[in-house]
Tab-separated table of C-alpha atoms (C1' of nucleotides) in Angstrom:
chain	number	residue	atom	x	y	z
A	1	MET	CA	0.176	0.513	0.337
A	2	ASP	CA	1.893	3.005	-1.343
A	3	THR	CA	1.700	6.639	0.816
A	4	PRO	CA	0.167	9.509	-1.631
A	5	LEU	CA	4.015	10.863	-1.562
A	6	GLU	CA	5.201	7.507	-2.779
A	7	LYS	CA	2.553	7.093	-5.604
A	8	ALA	CA	3.750	10.653	-6.500
A	9	ARG	CA	7.459	9.868	-6.382
A	10	LYS	CA	6.153	6.741	-9.167
A	11	ASP	CA	5.080	8.894	-11.016
A	12	PRO	CA	6.118	12.195	-11.760
A	13	GLU	CA	3.372	12.716	-14.746
A	14	SER	CA	0.629	11.748	-12.178
A	15	MET	CA	-1.745	14.856	-10.669
A	16	LYS	CA	0.082	13.765	-7.841
A	17	ALA	CA	3.283	14.756	-8.300
A	18	LYS	CA	2.397	18.316	-10.546
A	19	ILE	CA	0.194	19.250	-7.430
A	20	LEU	CA	3.223	18.368	-5.197
A	21	THR	CA	5.303	20.359	-6.568
A	22	PHE	CA	3.190	23.440	-7.486
A	23	ALA	CA	2.427	23.240	-3.730
A	24	ARG	CA	6.214	23.110	-3.299
A	25	ARG	CA	6.826	25.868	-4.479
A	26	LEU	CA	4.369	27.597	-3.826
A	27	PHE	CA	4.243	26.938	0.171
A	28	GLY	CA	8.158	27.904	-0.226
A	29	GLU	CA	7.081	31.592	-0.919
A	30	TYR	CA	4.358	32.537	0.609
A	31	GLY	CA	4.811	29.849	4.054
A	32	PHE	CA	1.770	27.674	4.838
A	33	HIS	CA	0.179	30.625	5.918
A	34	GLY	CA	0.691	32.959	2.952
A	35	THR	CA	-0.376	29.944	0.492
A	36	THR	CA	-4.228	29.189	-0.403
A	37	THR	CA	-5.080	25.730	-1.465
A	38	ARG	CA	-6.613	27.674	-4.097
A	39	MET	CA	-2.901	28.937	-4.805
A	40	ILE	CA	-1.796	25.575	-5.712
A	41	ALA	CA	-4.670	24.421	-7.443
A	42	ARG	CA	-4.755	27.986	-9.430
A	43	GLU	CA	-1.329	27.183	-10.504
A	44	VAL	CA	-1.229	23.605	-11.042
A	45	GLY	CA	-4.736	24.063	-13.100
A	46	ILE	CA	-7.394	22.500	-11.154
A	47	ASP	CA	-10.292	22.742	-8.546
A	48	ILE	CA	-9.476	22.437	-5.454
A	49	SER	CA	-12.029	19.329	-4.853
A	50	THR	CA	-8.891	17.680	-7.034
A	51	LEU	CA	-6.478	18.489	-4.724
A	52	HIS	CA	-7.878	17.675	-1.375
A	53	TYR	CA	-9.132	14.190	-3.580
A	54	HIS	CA	-5.427	13.335	-4.037
A	55	TRP	CA	-3.776	14.771	-0.382
A	56	GLY	CA	-6.546	15.214	1.534
A	57	ASN	CA	-6.088	18.382	3.865
A	58	LYS	CA	-3.007	21.362	3.581
A	59	LYS	CA	-1.511	20.582	6.421
A	60	ASP	CA	-1.008	17.607	4.763
A	61	LEU	CA	-0.286	18.132	2.010
A	62	TYR	CA	2.391	20.345	3.451
A	63	GLU	CA	3.931	17.905	5.403
A	64	SER	CA	4.531	15.635	1.963
A	65	VAL	CA	6.068	18.465	0.665
A	66	ILE	CA	8.704	18.577	3.642
A	67	ILE	CA	9.413	15.131	3.659
A	68	ASP	CA	9.579	14.957	0.212
A	69	ILE	CA	12.368	17.619	-0.043
A	70	ASN	CA	14.239	15.867	3.349
A	71	GLY	CA	13.695	13.078	0.768
A	72	ASP	CA	15.461	14.513	-2.144
A	73	LEU	CA	18.007	17.045	0.272
A	74	ARG	CA	19.394	14.103	1.874
A	75	GLN	CA	20.114	12.116	-1.390
A	76	LYS	CA	21.784	15.036	-2.434
A	77	LEU	CA	24.598	15.372	0.454
A	78	ARG	CA	24.918	11.555	-0.470
A	79	GLU	CA	25.867	12.389	-3.715
A	80	VAL	CA	28.212	14.849	-2.401
A	81	GLU	CA	29.488	13.589	-0.087
A	82	LYS	CA	30.510	10.463	-2.468
A	83	ILE	CA	32.553	12.901	-4.523
A	84	ILE	CA	34.549	14.711	-1.447
A	85	HIS	CA	35.528	11.806	0.198
A	86	GLY	CA	38.953	11.124	0.825
A	87	LEU	CA	39.990	15.071	-0.240
A	88	PRO	CA	41.847	17.615	1.847
A	89	LEU	CA	39.521	20.272	3.844
A	90	GLY	CA	39.486	22.750	2.292
A	91	LYS	CA	38.984	21.120	-1.026
A	92	ARG	CA	35.823	19.177	0.676
A	93	LEU	CA	34.351	22.769	1.065
A	94	ASP	CA	35.211	24.127	-1.529
A	95	ILE	CA	33.492	21.612	-4.413
A	96	SER	CA	30.818	20.714	-1.435
A	97	ILE	CA	29.259	24.685	-1.480
A	98	ASP	CA	30.108	24.660	-5.642
A	99	ILE	CA	27.346	21.737	-5.726
A	100	MET	CA	25.346	22.089	-2.872
A	101	THR	CA	24.907	25.922	-3.651
A	102	ASP	CA	24.344	24.735	-8.117
A	103	TYR	CA	21.703	22.352	-7.023
A	104	LEU	CA	19.661	24.342	-4.285
A	105	PHE	CA	19.427	27.988	-6.532
A	106	ASP	CA	18.396	25.529	-9.122
A	107	HIS	CA	15.978	24.238	-6.294
A	108	PRO	CA	14.928	26.807	-4.307
A	109	GLY	CA	11.992	25.719	-2.631
A	110	ILE	CA	14.087	23.273	-0.760
A	111	SER	CA	15.691	26.233	0.601
A	112	ASN	CA	12.935	28.246	1.191
A	113	LEU	CA	11.280	25.487	2.888
A	114	ILE	CA	14.018	24.546	5.697
A	115	LEU	CA	14.682	28.795	6.540
A	116	PHE	CA	10.758	28.324	6.519
A	117	ARG	CA	10.350	25.747	9.270
A	118	TYR	CA	13.412	27.098	11.189
A	119	PHE	CA	12.303	30.672	12.361
A	120	ALA	CA	8.240	30.179	11.174
A	121	LYS	CA	6.149	29.384	13.874
A	122	ASN	CA	2.558	27.258	12.416
A	123	ARG	CA	-0.560	28.792	13.972
A	124	TYR	CA	-1.171	24.440	13.915
A	125	GLU	CA	0.540	21.601	15.700
A	126	GLY	CA	3.727	21.559	14.561
A	127	ASN	CA	5.581	18.120	14.099
A	128	LEU	CA	8.833	16.926	14.827
A	129	ASP	CA	11.333	16.144	11.848
A	130	PHE	CA	14.029	14.806	12.952
A	131	SER	CA	15.607	14.932	9.576
A	132	VAL	CA	17.626	18.019	10.564
A	133	PRO	CA	19.774	16.812	13.452
A	134	GLU	CA	20.465	13.838	11.065
A	135	PHE	CA	21.809	15.517	8.070
A	136	THR	CA	23.354	18.324	10.183
A	137	ALA	CA	25.568	15.553	11.895
A	138	ASP	CA	26.190	13.700	9.455
A	139	ILE	CA	27.156	16.501	7.524
A	140	ALA	CA	29.856	17.128	10.657
A	141	TYR	CA	30.941	14.188	9.800
A	142	SER	CA	31.611	14.477	6.023
A	143	MET	CA	34.132	17.843	7.147
A	144	GLY	CA	35.672	15.529	9.284
A	145	LEU	CA	34.572	17.799	12.118
A	146	SER	CA	33.080	14.676	14.306
A	147	THR	CA	34.705	11.364	14.808
A	148	GLY	CA	31.328	9.758	14.233
A	149	LYS	CA	27.660	10.201	13.228
A	150	LYS	CA	26.619	10.185	17.040
A	151	ASP	CA	27.259	12.534	19.615
A	152	VAL	CA	28.410	14.205	17.895
A	153	SER	CA	28.856	18.442	20.124
A	154	PRO	CA	26.427	21.568	19.608
A	155	GLU	CA	29.800	23.407	19.221
A	156	VAL	CA	30.550	21.484	16.300
A	157	MET	CA	26.639	21.489	15.276
A	158	MET	CA	26.852	25.262	15.724
A	159	LYS	CA	28.630	25.844	12.647
A	160	VAL	CA	27.516	22.791	10.472
A	161	ILE	CA	23.870	24.772	10.322
A	162	ALA	CA	26.006	28.177	10.138
A	163	VAL	CA	27.458	26.598	7.503
A	164	MET	CA	24.518	25.150	5.929
A	165	ASN	CA	22.297	27.927	6.871
A	166	SER	CA	24.780	30.725	4.888
A	167	MET	CA	24.140	28.469	1.631
A	168	HIS	CA	20.276	28.876	1.807
A	169	ASN	CA	19.985	32.301	2.869
A	170	PHE	CA	21.690	33.796	-0.499
A	171	VAL	CA	19.791	31.155	-1.915
A	172	SER	CA	16.449	31.609	-0.314
A	173	GLY	CA	17.771	35.784	-0.534
A	174	GLU	CA	17.389	35.763	-4.129
A	175	GLY	CA	14.332	37.549	-4.907
A	176	PHE	CA	15.161	40.199	-1.692
A	177	PHE	CA	19.484	41.035	-2.261
A	178	ARG	CA	19.874	40.278	-6.595
A	179	PRO	CA	17.570	43.852	-6.941
A	180	MET	CA	19.003	45.170	-4.491
A	181	LEU	CA	22.775	44.175	-6.087
A	182	LYS	CA	21.915	45.361	-9.426
A	183	ILE	CA	23.001	42.329	-10.805
A	184	ASP	CA	21.874	39.548	-12.944
A	185	ARG	CA	21.255	36.112	-12.219
A	186	GLN	CA	24.680	34.884	-13.190
A	187	THR	CA	26.535	37.469	-11.391
A	188	TYR	CA	24.801	36.403	-8.544
A	189	ILE	CA	25.020	32.838	-7.938
A	190	LEU	CA	29.031	33.634	-8.685
A	191	LEU	CA	28.886	36.179	-5.791
A	192	VAL	CA	27.054	33.709	-3.422
A	193	LYS	CA	29.690	31.361	-4.034
A	194	GLU	CA	32.535	33.841	-4.226
A	195	THR	CA	31.278	35.006	-0.326
A	196	LEU	CA	30.449	32.202	1.133
A	197	LYS	CA	33.695	30.342	-0.071
A	198	PHE	CA	35.564	33.681	1.531
A	199	ILE	CA	33.643	33.414	5.117
A	200	HIS	CA	33.908	29.254	5.647
A	201	ILE	CA	37.059	27.725	4.507
A	202	PRO	CA	39.182	30.282	5.567
A	203	ALA	CA	37.093	29.404	9.364
A	204	PHE	CA	38.194	25.704	9.054
A	205	THR	CA	41.240	25.336	7.405
A	206	GLY	CA	43.057	27.737	9.615
A	207	GLY	CA	43.512	30.190	7.384
A	208	GLY	CA	44.570	28.301	4.476
A	209	ASN	CA	42.646	27.745	1.517
A	210	GLY	CA	43.198	24.059	0.397
B	1	MET	CA	0.491	65.893	12.774
B	2	ASP	CA	2.402	62.705	14.852
B	3	THR	CA	1.666	59.331	12.851
B	4	PRO	CA	0.491	56.825	14.591
B	5	LEU	CA	4.359	55.669	14.679
B	6	GLU	CA	5.368	58.399	16.565
B	7	LYS	CA	2.673	59.185	18.829
B	8	ALA	CA	3.330	55.245	20.090
B	9	ARG	CA	7.216	56.610	19.659
B	10	LYS	CA	6.217	59.320	21.868
B	11	ASP	CA	4.324	57.231	25.152
B	12	PRO	CA	5.194	54.046	25.631
B	13	GLU	CA	2.850	53.563	27.749
B	14	SER	CA	-0.024	53.977	25.213
B	15	MET	CA	-2.613	51.950	23.961
B	16	LYS	CA	-0.643	52.153	20.206
B	17	ALA	CA	2.389	51.573	21.759
B	18	LYS	CA	1.850	47.915	23.714
B	19	ILE	CA	0.050	47.500	20.520
B	20	LEU	CA	3.439	47.872	18.454
B	21	THR	CA	5.004	45.689	20.538
B	22	PHE	CA	2.739	43.100	20.041
B	23	ALA	CA	2.208	43.260	17.149
B	24	ARG	CA	5.920	43.043	16.847
B	25	ARG	CA	6.406	40.347	18.634
B	26	LEU	CA	3.373	38.370	16.373
B	27	PHE	CA	4.292	38.784	12.865
B	28	GLY	CA	8.189	38.208	13.693
B	29	GLU	CA	7.262	34.820	14.560
B	30	TYR	CA	3.880	33.903	12.882
B	31	GLY	CA	4.563	35.744	9.707
B	32	PHE	CA	2.064	38.036	8.278
B	33	HIS	CA	-0.588	35.922	7.154
B	34	GLY	CA	-0.312	34.102	9.980
B	35	THR	CA	-0.677	36.401	12.303
B	36	THR	CA	-4.881	37.271	12.169
B	37	THR	CA	-5.713	40.743	13.628
B	38	ARG	CA	-7.907	38.845	16.547
B	39	MET	CA	-4.752	36.738	18.086
B	40	ILE	CA	-2.682	40.520	18.417
B	41	ALA	CA	-5.904	41.974	19.991
B	42	ARG	CA	-6.519	39.292	21.833
B	43	GLU	CA	-2.316	39.355	23.275
B	44	VAL	CA	-3.212	42.830	24.134
B	45	GLY	CA	-6.360	41.782	25.751
B	46	ILE	CA	-8.540	44.494	23.838
B	47	ASP	CA	-10.692	44.570	20.499
B	48	ILE	CA	-10.013	44.050	17.596
B	49	SER	CA	-12.341	47.160	16.398
B	50	THR	CA	-9.615	49.179	19.041
B	51	LEU	CA	-6.936	47.817	16.605
B	52	HIS	CA	-7.759	48.651	14.032
B	53	TYR	CA	-8.634	52.224	15.431
B	54	HIS	CA	-5.491	53.144	16.917
B	55	TRP	CA	-3.855	51.264	13.300
B	56	GLY	CA	-6.280	50.740	10.766
B	57	ASN	CA	-6.043	48.347	8.651
B	58	LYS	CA	-3.870	45.464	9.145
B	59	LYS	CA	-1.264	45.889	5.904
B	60	ASP	CA	-0.670	48.958	8.069
B	61	LEU	CA	0.263	47.822	11.127
B	62	TYR	CA	2.248	45.611	9.996
B	63	GLU	CA	4.520	48.544	7.226
B	64	SER	CA	4.552	50.078	11.213
B	65	VAL	CA	6.050	47.666	12.938
B	66	ILE	CA	8.799	46.825	10.315
B	67	ILE	CA	9.599	50.942	10.267
B	68	ASP	CA	10.042	50.781	14.157
B	69	ILE	CA	12.421	47.662	13.905
B	70	ASN	CA	14.043	49.868	11.431
B	71	GLY	CA	14.817	52.747	13.059
B	72	ASP	CA	15.795	50.470	16.688
B	73	LEU	CA	18.311	48.191	14.421
B	74	ARG	CA	19.646	51.524	12.715
B	75	GLN	CA	20.194	53.290	16.118
B	76	LYS	CA	22.151	51.023	17.697
B	77	LEU	CA	23.697	50.055	15.158
B	78	ARG	CA	25.434	53.488	15.193
B	79	GLU	CA	26.034	52.716	18.406
B	80	VAL	CA	28.689	49.429	18.344
B	81	GLU	CA	30.403	52.092	15.132
B	82	LYS	CA	30.664	54.393	17.796
B	83	ILE	CA	32.395	51.919	20.337
B	84	ILE	CA	34.151	50.372	17.949
B	85	HIS	CA	35.529	52.932	16.115
B	86	GLY	CA	39.424	52.827	15.548
B	87	LEU	CA	39.714	49.629	17.268
B	88	PRO	CA	41.205	46.671	14.850
B	89	LEU	CA	39.479	45.259	13.115
B	90	GLY	CA	39.530	41.964	14.551
B	91	LYS	CA	38.579	43.332	17.644
B	92	ARG	CA	36.126	45.320	16.109
B	93	LEU	CA	34.518	42.264	14.493
B	94	ASP	CA	34.917	40.848	18.330
B	95	ILE	CA	32.683	43.705	20.600
B	96	SER	CA	30.500	43.738	17.143
B	97	ILE	CA	29.415	40.357	17.453
B	98	ASP	CA	29.005	40.404	21.347
B	99	ILE	CA	26.570	43.543	21.507
B	100	MET	CA	24.861	43.429	18.971
B	101	THR	CA	24.475	39.094	19.170
B	102	ASP	CA	23.027	40.329	23.276
B	103	TYR	CA	20.892	42.841	21.297
B	104	LEU	CA	19.419	40.622	19.377
B	105	PHE	CA	17.662	37.761	21.518
B	106	ASP	CA	16.494	40.994	24.242
B	107	HIS	CA	14.648	41.784	20.748
B	108	PRO	CA	14.030	38.494	18.892
B	109	GLY	CA	11.173	40.359	17.031
B	110	ILE	CA	13.811	42.452	15.229
B	111	SER	CA	16.084	38.805	13.767
B	112	ASN	CA	12.423	37.712	12.587
B	113	LEU	CA	11.400	40.267	10.987
B	114	ILE	CA	14.341	41.004	9.181
B	115	LEU	CA	14.761	37.375	7.938
B	116	PHE	CA	10.865	37.061	6.954
B	117	ARG	CA	11.672	40.072	4.931
B	118	TYR	CA	14.217	38.645	2.741
B	119	PHE	CA	12.047	35.231	2.667
B	120	ALA	CA	9.143	35.349	2.528
B	121	LYS	CA	6.594	36.659	0.015
B	122	ASN	CA	3.951	38.531	0.919
B	123	ARG	CA	0.534	37.679	-0.527
B	124	TYR	CA	-0.342	41.898	-0.789
B	125	GLU	CA	1.995	44.557	-2.877
B	126	GLY	CA	4.832	44.679	-1.191
B	127	ASN	CA	6.348	48.818	-0.444
B	128	LEU	CA	10.478	48.558	-0.632
B	129	ASP	CA	12.918	48.883	1.911
B	130	PHE	CA	15.437	51.304	1.707
B	131	SER	CA	16.462	50.414	5.387
B	132	VAL	CA	18.721	46.812	4.565
B	133	PRO	CA	21.227	48.761	1.881
B	134	GLU	CA	21.870	51.350	3.965
B	135	PHE	CA	22.512	49.537	7.271
B	136	THR	CA	24.237	47.376	4.988
B	137	ALA	CA	26.991	49.856	3.571
B	138	ASP	CA	27.234	51.437	7.096
B	139	ILE	CA	28.281	48.236	8.027
B	140	ALA	CA	30.775	47.635	5.630
B	141	TYR	CA	31.928	50.870	5.916
B	142	SER	CA	32.670	51.041	9.433
B	143	MET	CA	34.590	47.297	9.096
B	144	GLY	CA	36.994	48.543	7.019
B	145	LEU	CA	35.465	47.076	4.101
B	146	SER	CA	34.755	50.341	2.371
B	147	THR	CA	36.744	53.529	1.993
B	148	GLY	CA	32.952	55.139	1.926
B	149	LYS	CA	29.110	54.522	3.065
B	150	LYS	CA	28.519	55.272	-0.685
B	151	ASP	CA	29.141	53.151	-4.031
B	152	VAL	CA	30.231	50.136	-1.966
B	153	SER	CA	30.291	47.164	-4.396
B	154	PRO	CA	28.133	44.144	-4.349
B	155	GLU	CA	31.176	41.866	-3.763
B	156	VAL	CA	31.380	43.629	-0.048
B	157	MET	CA	27.862	44.420	0.974
B	158	MET	CA	27.405	40.006	-0.172
B	159	LYS	CA	30.428	40.054	2.718
B	160	VAL	CA	27.883	42.742	5.023
B	161	ILE	CA	24.995	40.228	3.996
B	162	ALA	CA	26.320	37.132	5.204
B	163	VAL	CA	27.490	38.080	8.444
B	164	MET	CA	24.321	40.131	9.810
B	165	ASN	CA	22.370	36.508	8.501
B	166	SER	CA	24.163	34.049	10.089
B	167	MET	CA	23.501	36.242	13.359
B	168	HIS	CA	19.731	36.752	12.814
B	169	ASN	CA	19.778	33.045	11.963
B	170	PHE	CA	20.781	31.359	15.002
B	171	VAL	CA	18.472	34.289	17.337
B	172	SER	CA	15.693	34.026	14.853
B	173	GLY	CA	16.792	29.986	15.077
B	174	GLU	CA	17.054	29.302	18.840
B	175	GLY	CA	13.100	27.681	18.925
B	176	PHE	CA	14.662	25.495	16.732
B	177	PHE	CA	17.779	24.583	17.568
B	178	ARG	CA	18.170	25.275	20.855
B	179	PRO	CA	15.678	21.779	21.258
B	180	MET	CA	16.998	19.877	19.012
B	181	LEU	CA	21.179	20.826	20.828
B	182	LYS	CA	19.369	20.037	23.784
B	183	ILE	CA	20.986	22.880	25.653
B	184	ASP	CA	20.072	26.042	27.623
B	185	ARG	CA	19.368	29.720	26.759
B	186	GLN	CA	22.184	31.369	29.102
B	187	THR	CA	24.054	28.136	26.663
B	188	TYR	CA	23.324	28.636	23.958
B	189	ILE	CA	23.813	31.970	23.428
B	190	LEU	CA	27.536	32.172	23.893
B	191	LEU	CA	28.327	29.187	21.576
B	192	VAL	CA	25.981	31.214	19.398
B	193	LYS	CA	29.084	33.928	20.259
B	194	GLU	CA	31.603	31.533	19.972
B	195	THR	CA	30.360	29.894	16.573
B	196	LEU	CA	29.908	33.739	15.362
B	197	LYS	CA	33.474	34.463	15.365
B	198	PHE	CA	34.679	31.244	14.378
B	199	ILE	CA	33.442	31.678	11.860
B	200	HIS	CA	33.772	35.458	10.209
B	201	ILE	CA	36.992	36.897	11.877
B	202	PRO	CA	39.467	34.209	10.178
B	203	ALA	CA	37.559	35.540	6.786
B	204	PHE	CA	38.346	38.640	7.779
B	205	THR	CA	40.863	38.776	9.482
B	206	GLY	CA	43.206	36.845	6.753
B	207	GLY	CA	43.408	34.070	9.952
B	208	GLY	CA	44.887	35.753	12.738
B	209	ASN	CA	42.104	36.215	15.654
B	210	GLY	CA	42.819	40.348	16.436
C	1	DG	C1'	-19.816	-3.603	-24.217
C	2	DG	C1'	-20.080	-3.360	-19.753
C	3	DA	C1'	-18.853	-3.359	-15.395
C	4	DT	C1'	-16.144	-0.687	-11.738
C	5	DA	C1'	-12.919	1.976	-10.131
C	6	DA	C1'	-9.956	6.956	-9.559
C	7	DT	C1'	-10.805	11.475	-11.843
C	8	DC	C1'	-12.365	15.472	-12.773
C	9	DC	C1'	-15.095	20.007	-11.652
C	10	DC	C1'	-19.801	22.364	-9.800
C	11	DA	C1'	-21.837	23.867	-5.945
C	12	DT	C1'	-21.717	24.596	-2.061
C	13	DC	C1'	-21.027	24.572	3.453
C	14	DA	C1'	-19.107	25.947	7.964
C	15	DA	C1'	-15.203	28.623	10.345
C	16	DA	C1'	-11.984	32.162	10.249
C	17	DT	C1'	-10.890	36.518	8.846
C	18	DG	C1'	-10.572	41.847	7.741
C	19	DA	C1'	-12.614	44.988	9.409
C	20	DT	C1'	-16.698	48.130	9.751
C	21	DT	C1'	-21.200	51.110	12.718
C	22	DG	C1'	-23.291	53.219	15.707
C	23	DA	C1'	-23.483	53.032	20.812
C	24	DA	C1'	-21.151	53.561	25.981
C	25	DT	C1'	-17.324	54.874	28.428
C	26	DC	C1'	-13.432	57.940	29.881
C	27	DA	C1'	-11.010	62.665	30.350
C	28	DT	C1'	-10.549	66.653	29.904
C	29	DA	C1'	-11.427	71.580	29.005
C	30	DG	C1'	-14.063	75.299	30.195
D	1	DC	C1'	-20.791	70.288	36.081
D	2	DT	C1'	-21.225	69.314	31.000
D	3	DA	C1'	-19.859	68.942	26.663
D	4	DT	C1'	-16.168	67.995	23.325
D	5	DG	C1'	-13.414	64.840	21.291
D	6	DA	C1'	-11.296	60.492	22.644
D	7	DT	C1'	-10.894	55.945	23.246
D	8	DT	C1'	-12.996	51.800	23.465
D	9	DC	C1'	-16.298	47.371	23.109
D	10	DA	C1'	-20.984	44.808	21.221
D	11	DA	C1'	-22.664	43.267	17.278
D	12	DT	C1'	-22.230	42.606	12.624
D	13	DC	C1'	-20.680	42.455	6.911
D	14	DA	C1'	-18.302	40.973	3.583
D	15	DT	C1'	-15.012	38.201	2.241
D	16	DT	C1'	-11.412	34.573	2.114
D	17	DT	C1'	-10.675	30.174	3.207
D	18	DG	C1'	-10.859	24.759	4.510
D	19	DA	C1'	-13.206	21.687	3.818
D	20	DT	C1'	-16.876	18.457	0.882
D	21	DG	C1'	-21.344	15.918	-1.292
D	22	DG	C1'	-22.747	14.145	-5.612
D	23	DG	C1'	-22.760	13.325	-10.504
D	24	DA	C1'	-19.866	14.020	-15.132
D	25	DT	C1'	-16.079	12.690	-16.893
D	26	DT	C1'	-12.058	8.970	-18.168
D	27	DA	C1'	-10.036	4.843	-17.354
D	28	DT	C1'	-9.147	-0.308	-16.347
D	29	DC	C1'	-11.206	-3.985	-15.804
D	30	DC	C1'	-12.892	-8.752	-17.884
DNA sequence: GGATAATCCCATCAAATGATTGAATCATAG
DNA sequence: CTATGATTCAATCATTTGATGGGATTATCC
């Protein structure tokens, strides 16, 4: 018995998948309360009742979106982990920043929704999310800041959070920062990578760059 | 002829000021669409009509909150600028991080609302905000990254944004990160300062710490 | 082809939400 | 005290919003 989310993943052309895609974008842009089921339905080009038919209520759809982006992010992090494995720390950071920045700019809903969950409350009951501590610990291990993926210290967790958040910030804040800087998208993405490397690499490599 | 905001500032005991205070907190926690006028009125302990009497419609109140936090932030930044003036860069960063972190933890609505404006869209028309580029340029000058407060390069603006955002992130994200790390508030604040210094000081001082 | 289930839309509902009206209350100057 | 204006609240409105029921349409299986 597949869940609606599993069905959607199996058939990306299905109505379920289409709704999920637009829901991700809109929830990411406007937040949970800022997005109406009618907005989502209108974007997809369907009736609200069709939306409810496929995904139940709004909260269920939202939670499916969250689970979905966590899945995507987990997969991408594993991919990056394989690529950088064994390289020196400076190089690991350099490559991770390049790959993850490109990926997040291509999938802005991920950064948007992650930040929303960090900073905004829902008026309805919030479900606990175990993905963030899991990811954070994994990255700490992958960066060589921890000897294992368990019992990572708060100090190290904070450093990893700082790195990840600065990426999400620039990706999700593009709509605000880019008009402010009056630069085009290509330049902005390049500048984001440069800035991230400028800020983070010295901290973890002791001033050197490799 | 005073605007409602000016009246509220003159008399912090007034109903206008009281409403503004609760509105700041709630808009910061739940965002524009996540906050209802009834939620604000209930917190203040008044009727919705009283709220509308003092502040007009919801959007006007929200914009007053934004102008208000910008004023507070501008004042605090000037204060910090005076304190760190003339010190070496590493020391300037060290002290700025201490003071601003304490200040923002004492006034969490500021970080919350700033981040909301960066990352979330409103369904209603967004008004341009000229405070952010202004503040950013001022900080760039204050950090010695720019020779003047005008014509600050995008590269430098990005670096300043990265520093400010990492502070706002930890302040605004306390409700998410602190339970995750299972540490008390005091420890968290200390850890935030340490992490911010660990990340940012090496980048701007070339590896040294003074 | 015909039965069956899945998918979709029109019409509609109930609750939530932003906002207003008009009457009551309070403060204060004359 | 009393008239005037400022402030507050109860009641109410119009719209938005989440959600559903029932019928139409389409796909699928036998």
